[in-house]
Short mmCIF file of C-alpha atoms and ligand atoms in Angstrom, two decimals:
data_model
loop_
_atom_site.label_atom_id
_atom_site.label_comp_id
_atom_site.label_asym_id
_atom_site.label_seq_id
_atom_site.Cartn_x
_atom_site.Cartn_y
_atom_site.Cartn_z
CA UNK A 1 11.04 80.60 -119.20
CA UNK A 2 7.62 79.80 -122.38
CA UNK A 3 5.78 82.92 -122.25
CA UNK A 4 6.09 86.49 -121.28
CA UNK A 5 4.45 87.06 -118.58
CA UNK A 6 6.51 84.53 -116.94
CA UNK A 7 10.03 85.30 -118.78
CA UNK A 8 9.96 88.68 -117.18
CA UNK A 9 8.78 87.73 -113.56
CA UNK A 10 11.92 85.91 -113.60
CA UNK A 11 13.64 89.06 -112.82
CA UNK A 12 10.45 91.02 -110.84
CA UNK A 13 9.64 92.62 -113.89
CA UNK A 14 6.30 92.72 -116.40
CA UNK A 15 5.05 91.07 -119.31
CA UNK A 16 1.86 93.96 -120.30
CA UNK A 17 -0.84 94.68 -123.26
CA UNK A 18 -3.67 97.01 -124.11
CA UNK A 19 -7.06 96.00 -124.35
CA UNK A 20 -10.07 96.67 -125.84
CA UNK A 21 -13.51 95.56 -123.92
CA UNK A 22 -14.34 94.10 -126.60
CA UNK A 23 -12.40 91.53 -127.65
CA UNK A 24 -12.76 90.22 -124.59
CA UNK A 25 -15.74 87.73 -125.91
CA UNK A 26 -12.81 86.79 -128.18
CA UNK A 27 -11.60 83.64 -126.88
CA UNK A 28 -9.15 82.72 -128.95
CA UNK A 29 -8.47 86.77 -128.16
CA UNK A 30 -8.24 86.06 -124.48
CA UNK A 31 -6.00 82.62 -125.19
CA UNK A 32 -3.38 84.78 -126.45
CA UNK A 33 -3.98 87.28 -123.69
CA UNK A 34 -4.35 85.24 -120.81
CA UNK A 35 -1.31 83.18 -121.15
CA UNK A 36 1.65 85.70 -121.94
CA UNK A 37 0.85 88.42 -120.24
CA UNK A 38 0.45 89.08 -116.69
CA UNK A 39 -0.35 93.16 -117.08
CA UNK A 40 -3.22 94.97 -118.46
CA UNK A 41 -3.87 98.80 -119.61
CA UNK A 42 -7.41 99.48 -120.93
CA UNK A 43 -6.66 100.05 -124.26
CA UNK A 44 -9.62 103.60 -124.60
CA UNK A 45 -12.07 103.05 -121.54
CA UNK A 46 -10.23 104.76 -118.46
CA UNK A 47 -9.92 107.55 -120.30
CA UNK A 48 -11.67 110.76 -119.70
CA UNK A 49 -14.46 110.51 -122.51
CA UNK A 50 -15.28 107.37 -121.20
CA UNK A 51 -15.53 107.41 -117.75
CA UNK A 52 -16.70 110.76 -116.98
CA UNK A 53 -19.02 111.00 -120.45
CA UNK A 54 -21.39 114.29 -118.86
CA UNK A 55 -20.14 116.25 -116.28
CA UNK A 56 -20.50 114.48 -112.24
CA UNK A 57 -22.17 111.61 -114.00
CA UNK A 58 -19.38 108.72 -114.37
CA UNK A 59 -19.30 105.23 -115.94
CA UNK A 60 -17.02 102.93 -115.30
CA UNK A 61 -18.36 99.81 -116.71
CA UNK A 62 -16.15 99.45 -118.94
CA UNK A 63 -13.63 100.15 -117.36
CA UNK A 64 -14.37 97.80 -114.81
CA UNK A 65 -14.96 95.63 -117.99
CA UNK A 66 -11.23 95.20 -117.85
CA UNK A 67 -10.13 95.31 -114.77
CA UNK A 68 -12.29 92.70 -113.35
CA UNK A 69 -11.39 90.83 -116.18
CA UNK A 70 -7.41 91.07 -115.24
CA UNK A 71 -8.09 90.49 -111.26
CA UNK A 72 -9.95 87.11 -112.04
CA UNK A 73 -7.11 86.12 -113.56
CA UNK A 74 -3.99 87.95 -111.82
CA UNK A 75 -3.27 90.20 -113.99
CA UNK A 76 -2.44 93.11 -112.35
CA UNK A 77 -3.70 96.71 -114.05
CA UNK A 78 -2.39 100.04 -115.45
CA UNK A 79 -4.67 102.78 -114.68
CA UNK A 80 -4.27 105.00 -118.00
CA UNK A 81 -5.06 107.78 -118.30
CA UNK A 82 -6.54 110.47 -115.62
CA UNK A 83 -5.84 113.99 -117.69
CA UNK A 84 -4.63 114.19 -120.84
CA UNK A 85 -5.69 116.90 -123.91
CA UNK A 86 -7.00 114.20 -126.20
CA UNK A 87 -10.34 111.91 -125.75
CA UNK A 88 -11.37 114.86 -123.76
CA UNK A 89 -15.48 114.42 -123.27
CA UNK A 90 -17.17 116.94 -125.13
CA UNK A 91 -18.15 119.35 -122.00
CA UNK A 92 -14.92 119.65 -121.14
CA UNK A 93 -13.60 120.39 -123.89
CA UNK A 94 -15.02 123.78 -124.18
CA UNK A 95 -13.84 124.69 -120.62
CA UNK A 96 -11.69 126.63 -118.72
CA UNK A 97 -10.16 128.93 -116.43
CA UNK A 98 -11.06 127.54 -112.09
CA UNK A 99 -14.50 126.10 -113.31
CA UNK A 100 -12.02 123.91 -115.56
CA UNK A 101 -9.25 123.32 -112.89
CA UNK A 102 -12.37 121.86 -110.51
CA UNK A 103 -13.83 119.84 -113.04
CA UNK A 104 -9.68 118.20 -113.85
CA UNK A 105 -9.39 117.48 -109.95
CA UNK A 106 -12.66 115.70 -109.24
CA UNK A 107 -12.34 113.70 -112.30
CA UNK A 108 -9.66 112.72 -111.24
CA UNK A 109 -10.06 112.29 -107.28
CA UNK A 110 -13.77 110.23 -108.62
CA UNK A 111 -11.79 108.23 -110.87
CA UNK A 112 -8.89 106.49 -108.47
CA UNK A 113 -10.73 106.66 -105.15
CA UNK A 114 -12.94 104.19 -107.84
CA UNK A 115 -9.36 101.91 -108.99
CA UNK A 116 -8.04 102.06 -105.40
CA UNK A 117 -6.78 99.40 -104.47
CA UNK A 118 -6.37 97.98 -107.83
CA UNK A 119 -3.66 100.15 -110.16
CA UNK A 120 -0.72 99.20 -110.39
CA UNK A 121 0.46 102.25 -111.40
CA UNK A 122 -1.69 105.46 -112.92
CA UNK A 123 -0.73 107.46 -115.97
CA UNK A 124 -1.92 110.95 -113.59
CA UNK A 125 -0.92 113.09 -116.54
CA UNK A 126 -0.89 111.87 -120.41
CA UNK A 127 1.46 113.79 -122.88
CA UNK A 128 1.61 117.08 -121.54
CA UNK A 129 5.14 117.51 -123.36
CA UNK A 130 5.85 120.05 -126.52
CA UNK A 131 7.10 117.79 -129.92
CA UNK A 132 9.27 120.04 -131.85
CA UNK A 133 13.29 121.67 -130.21
CA UNK A 134 11.52 123.30 -126.99
CA UNK A 135 11.23 121.20 -123.91
CA UNK A 136 8.26 123.17 -123.03
CA UNK A 137 4.95 121.95 -122.68
CA UNK A 138 2.83 120.95 -125.22
CA UNK A 139 -0.50 124.03 -125.28
CA UNK A 140 -4.74 122.40 -124.52
CA UNK A 141 -7.48 123.76 -122.07
CA UNK A 142 -5.11 122.25 -119.27
CA UNK A 143 -1.90 124.01 -119.55
CA UNK A 144 -4.36 126.79 -119.78
CA UNK A 145 -5.15 126.80 -116.56
CA UNK A 146 -1.74 127.14 -115.36
CA UNK A 147 1.69 125.68 -115.20
CA UNK A 148 0.88 123.63 -111.84
CA UNK A 149 -2.08 121.82 -112.99
CA UNK A 150 0.22 118.77 -113.33
CA UNK A 151 1.81 119.04 -109.63
CA UNK A 152 -2.06 119.50 -109.05
CA UNK A 153 -2.67 116.70 -111.13
CA UNK A 154 -0.31 114.63 -109.12
CA UNK A 155 -1.21 115.55 -105.28
CA UNK A 156 -4.99 115.02 -105.93
CA UNK A 157 -4.24 111.37 -107.38
CA UNK A 158 -2.42 110.31 -104.32
CA UNK A 159 -4.50 111.59 -102.15
CA UNK A 160 -7.40 109.53 -103.83
CA UNK A 161 -4.64 106.11 -104.40
CA UNK A 162 -2.40 106.31 -101.91
CA UNK A 163 -1.22 102.44 -103.24
CA UNK A 164 -1.02 103.10 -106.81
CA UNK A 165 2.75 104.67 -108.43
CA UNK A 166 1.43 107.69 -110.11
CA UNK A 167 3.39 108.25 -113.72
CA UNK A 168 3.95 110.49 -115.62
CA UNK A 169 3.72 109.12 -119.89
CA UNK A 170 4.90 110.03 -123.29
CA UNK A 171 6.00 109.39 -126.69
CA UNK A 172 9.24 111.07 -128.80
CA UNK A 173 10.75 110.35 -125.18
CA UNK A 174 13.23 107.32 -126.74
CA UNK A 175 16.29 109.17 -126.71
CA UNK A 176 18.28 112.55 -125.36
CA UNK A 177 16.48 115.00 -127.38
CA UNK A 178 14.95 118.49 -126.22
CA UNK A 179 10.98 116.87 -125.40
CA UNK A 180 12.35 114.45 -122.69
CA UNK A 181 14.55 116.66 -121.43
CA UNK A 182 12.01 119.28 -120.26
CA UNK A 183 9.95 115.88 -118.47
CA UNK A 184 13.45 115.23 -116.99
CA UNK A 185 13.95 118.62 -115.40
CA UNK A 186 10.01 118.70 -114.57
CA UNK A 187 10.69 115.29 -113.04
CA UNK A 188 13.68 117.15 -111.33
CA UNK A 189 11.69 119.63 -109.86
CA UNK A 190 9.13 117.26 -108.26
CA UNK A 191 11.37 114.99 -106.34
CA UNK A 192 13.05 118.11 -105.42
CA UNK A 193 9.71 120.11 -104.03
CA UNK A 194 8.40 116.76 -102.25
CA UNK A 195 5.88 116.62 -105.50
CA UNK A 196 3.86 113.21 -105.21
CA UNK A 197 5.89 110.86 -108.65
CA UNK A 198 6.76 107.56 -108.31
CA UNK A 199 7.34 106.06 -112.53
CA UNK A 200 7.98 107.99 -115.63
CA UNK A 201 6.16 106.15 -118.41
CA UNK A 202 8.20 105.91 -122.46
CA UNK A 203 5.07 104.87 -124.41
CA UNK A 204 7.67 103.29 -127.33
CA UNK A 205 5.72 103.95 -130.10
CA UNK A 206 8.68 103.36 -133.13
CA UNK A 207 9.43 103.67 -136.31
CA UNK A 208 12.47 101.22 -138.53
CA UNK A 209 15.64 102.46 -136.50
CA UNK A 210 15.71 103.09 -132.36
CA UNK A 211 17.95 106.09 -131.11
CA UNK A 212 21.36 105.28 -129.39
CA UNK A 213 20.94 106.50 -126.46
CA UNK A 214 17.79 104.86 -125.40
CA UNK A 215 18.61 103.04 -121.86
CA UNK A 216 20.71 106.19 -121.04
CA UNK A 217 17.02 108.43 -121.32
CA UNK A 218 15.77 105.68 -119.05
CA UNK A 219 18.68 105.13 -116.82
CA UNK A 220 18.84 108.79 -116.09
CA UNK A 221 15.32 108.74 -115.01
CA UNK A 222 16.11 106.12 -112.53
CA UNK A 223 18.69 107.89 -111.78
CA UNK A 224 15.96 111.26 -110.37
CA UNK A 225 14.95 108.63 -107.81
CA UNK A 226 11.64 107.40 -110.54
CA UNK A 227 11.11 104.20 -111.58
CA UNK A 228 10.54 104.03 -115.58
CA UNK A 229 8.31 101.91 -117.76
CA UNK A 230 7.60 101.15 -121.07
CA UNK A 231 4.01 101.80 -121.51
CA UNK A 232 2.28 101.32 -124.70
CA UNK A 233 5.51 99.71 -127.41
CA UNK A 234 4.66 98.77 -130.36
CA UNK A 235 6.67 98.55 -133.79
CA UNK A 236 6.53 99.51 -137.84
CA UNK A 237 7.28 96.20 -139.32
CA UNK A 238 10.41 95.74 -141.50
CA UNK A 239 13.63 94.12 -141.68
CA UNK A 240 14.70 95.60 -138.43
CA UNK A 241 11.45 94.89 -136.32
CA UNK A 242 12.49 92.24 -133.72
CA UNK A 243 15.90 93.99 -133.82
CA UNK A 244 14.17 97.24 -132.87
CA UNK A 245 12.00 94.98 -129.92
CA UNK A 246 15.03 92.94 -128.28
CA UNK A 247 17.18 96.38 -127.92
CA UNK A 248 14.09 97.52 -125.98
CA UNK A 249 13.73 94.62 -123.64
CA UNK A 250 18.06 94.99 -123.36
CA UNK A 251 17.60 98.23 -122.15
CA UNK A 252 14.82 97.46 -119.65
CA UNK A 253 16.13 95.06 -118.46
CA UNK A 254 19.94 96.93 -117.61
CA UNK A 255 17.72 99.55 -115.78
CA UNK A 256 16.80 97.93 -112.59
CA UNK A 257 14.32 100.68 -111.61
CA UNK A 258 12.79 99.67 -115.79
CA UNK A 259 9.75 97.78 -113.11
CA UNK A 260 8.43 96.26 -117.26
CA UNK A 261 7.52 97.02 -120.67
CA UNK A 262 3.66 96.42 -122.04
CA UNK A 263 3.14 96.68 -125.86
CA UNK A 264 0.27 98.38 -127.01
CA UNK A 265 -2.27 95.67 -128.16
CA UNK A 266 -1.41 92.16 -129.38
CA UNK A 267 -2.20 90.88 -132.46
CA UNK A 268 -1.89 92.80 -135.46
CA UNK A 269 -4.61 92.95 -136.29
CA UNK A 270 -6.22 94.71 -133.50
CA UNK A 271 -3.33 97.35 -133.14
CA UNK A 272 -4.46 101.16 -133.40
CA UNK A 273 -1.21 101.62 -136.08
CA UNK A 274 -1.82 100.01 -139.85
CA UNK A 275 2.11 98.66 -140.25
CA UNK A 276 1.81 95.38 -137.85
CA UNK A 277 3.53 96.44 -135.08
CA UNK A 278 3.10 94.00 -132.62
CA UNK A 279 4.36 90.37 -131.18
CA UNK A 280 0.95 88.52 -132.95
CA UNK A 281 0.43 88.03 -136.79
CA UNK A 282 -3.10 88.62 -137.60
CA UNK A 283 -4.22 84.60 -136.97
CA UNK A 284 -2.35 84.74 -133.51
CA UNK A 285 0.89 83.27 -134.77
CA UNK A 286 4.67 84.32 -132.95
CA UNK A 287 6.22 86.76 -135.18
CA UNK A 288 9.71 87.43 -135.06
CA UNK A 289 9.99 89.84 -133.05
CA UNK A 290 8.19 87.73 -130.47
CA UNK A 291 10.60 85.35 -130.60
CA UNK A 292 13.41 88.01 -130.14
CA UNK A 293 11.48 89.38 -126.79
CA UNK A 294 11.32 85.94 -124.86
CA UNK A 295 15.39 85.19 -126.32
CA UNK A 296 16.00 89.13 -124.59
CA UNK A 297 14.02 88.64 -121.45
C1 LIG B 301 -5.31 104.76 -128.78
C2 LIG B 301 -5.90 103.95 -128.69
O1 LIG B 301 -5.21 102.88 -129.04
C3 LIG B 301 -6.82 103.93 -129.94
O2 LIG B 301 -7.93 103.34 -129.95
C4 LIG B 301 -7.99 105.87 -129.52
O3 LIG B 301 -8.50 105.68 -131.20
C5 LIG B 301 -6.91 107.06 -129.85
O4 LIG B 301 -5.50 105.76 -128.72
N1 LIG B 301 -1.36 107.62 -127.07
C6 LIG B 301 -1.78 107.53 -125.62
C7 LIG B 301 -3.37 105.95 -125.58
O5 LIG B 301 -1.80 107.00 -124.17
O6 LIG B 301 -4.11 106.42 -125.14
C8 LIG B 301 -3.14 105.56 -127.45
O7 LIG B 301 -4.64 104.53 -127.76
C9 LIG B 301 -1.92 105.96 -128.47
C10 LIG B 301 -1.39 106.82 -128.24
#
């Protein structure tokens, strides 16, 4: 196959990219996006601050620009993200207790209802676990509403959009470590108690090496009965960049419940990182990492 999306589709998977709404008017950019990718994530436009800038006043204009572009061009959409400690609107940042819990659940219900029927998978909860060795939850205003806030979020999302896969998404989960094991234990508990969860997203913001147990970690989650997705892949530029991209691709292909891979941007000049971590250079040329992924798919 000659494009990432078509090559991934040969095994029933997708290949996606994160997109900022502002780039949809740049034809050099959309030419690559449309040609190579068949799953679209809004880089910022479906986050809490973008969609609910004032309490209970929703603004879907920029999120809709991305979702509509995707649908008009035959792409699927990953929803990102309904609940997160970061990029909260100002009104939410200072809230606590039951008022915050109710505001969160209202947010989830309203946003997931607005996009109902258009979303392949939602990152319902993003980055709720702590870094380091504790394996526990990250402290946040949401966490302080009670440890059950994550399951409440998933139940609200399921009620609002029963057709979307509901994912938990996080970073520094690129191998078997304390953080990924904490998430693993939560997912196991959710499956045992019937809390609705369908998938786990592995952001995979990577440096110059990849954990040797990257694939084994994906597999242990899949063995719990959830799908796994690579949701925000980018890899520090260096001698190893192409090899790491190929290894991540191989790992996803080796896990039957790995649905697909999303890279966190298209060209290096549009990345949130400054270390040229993407598959296309600033001029839109295919990098060695691009060919490594395509050859592996
Ligand atoms: C980043 C965006 O790429 C930036 O444009 C924004 O300024 C900050 O957020 N984990 C996530 C993504 O889940 O939403 C983040 O995206 C990158 C880290």
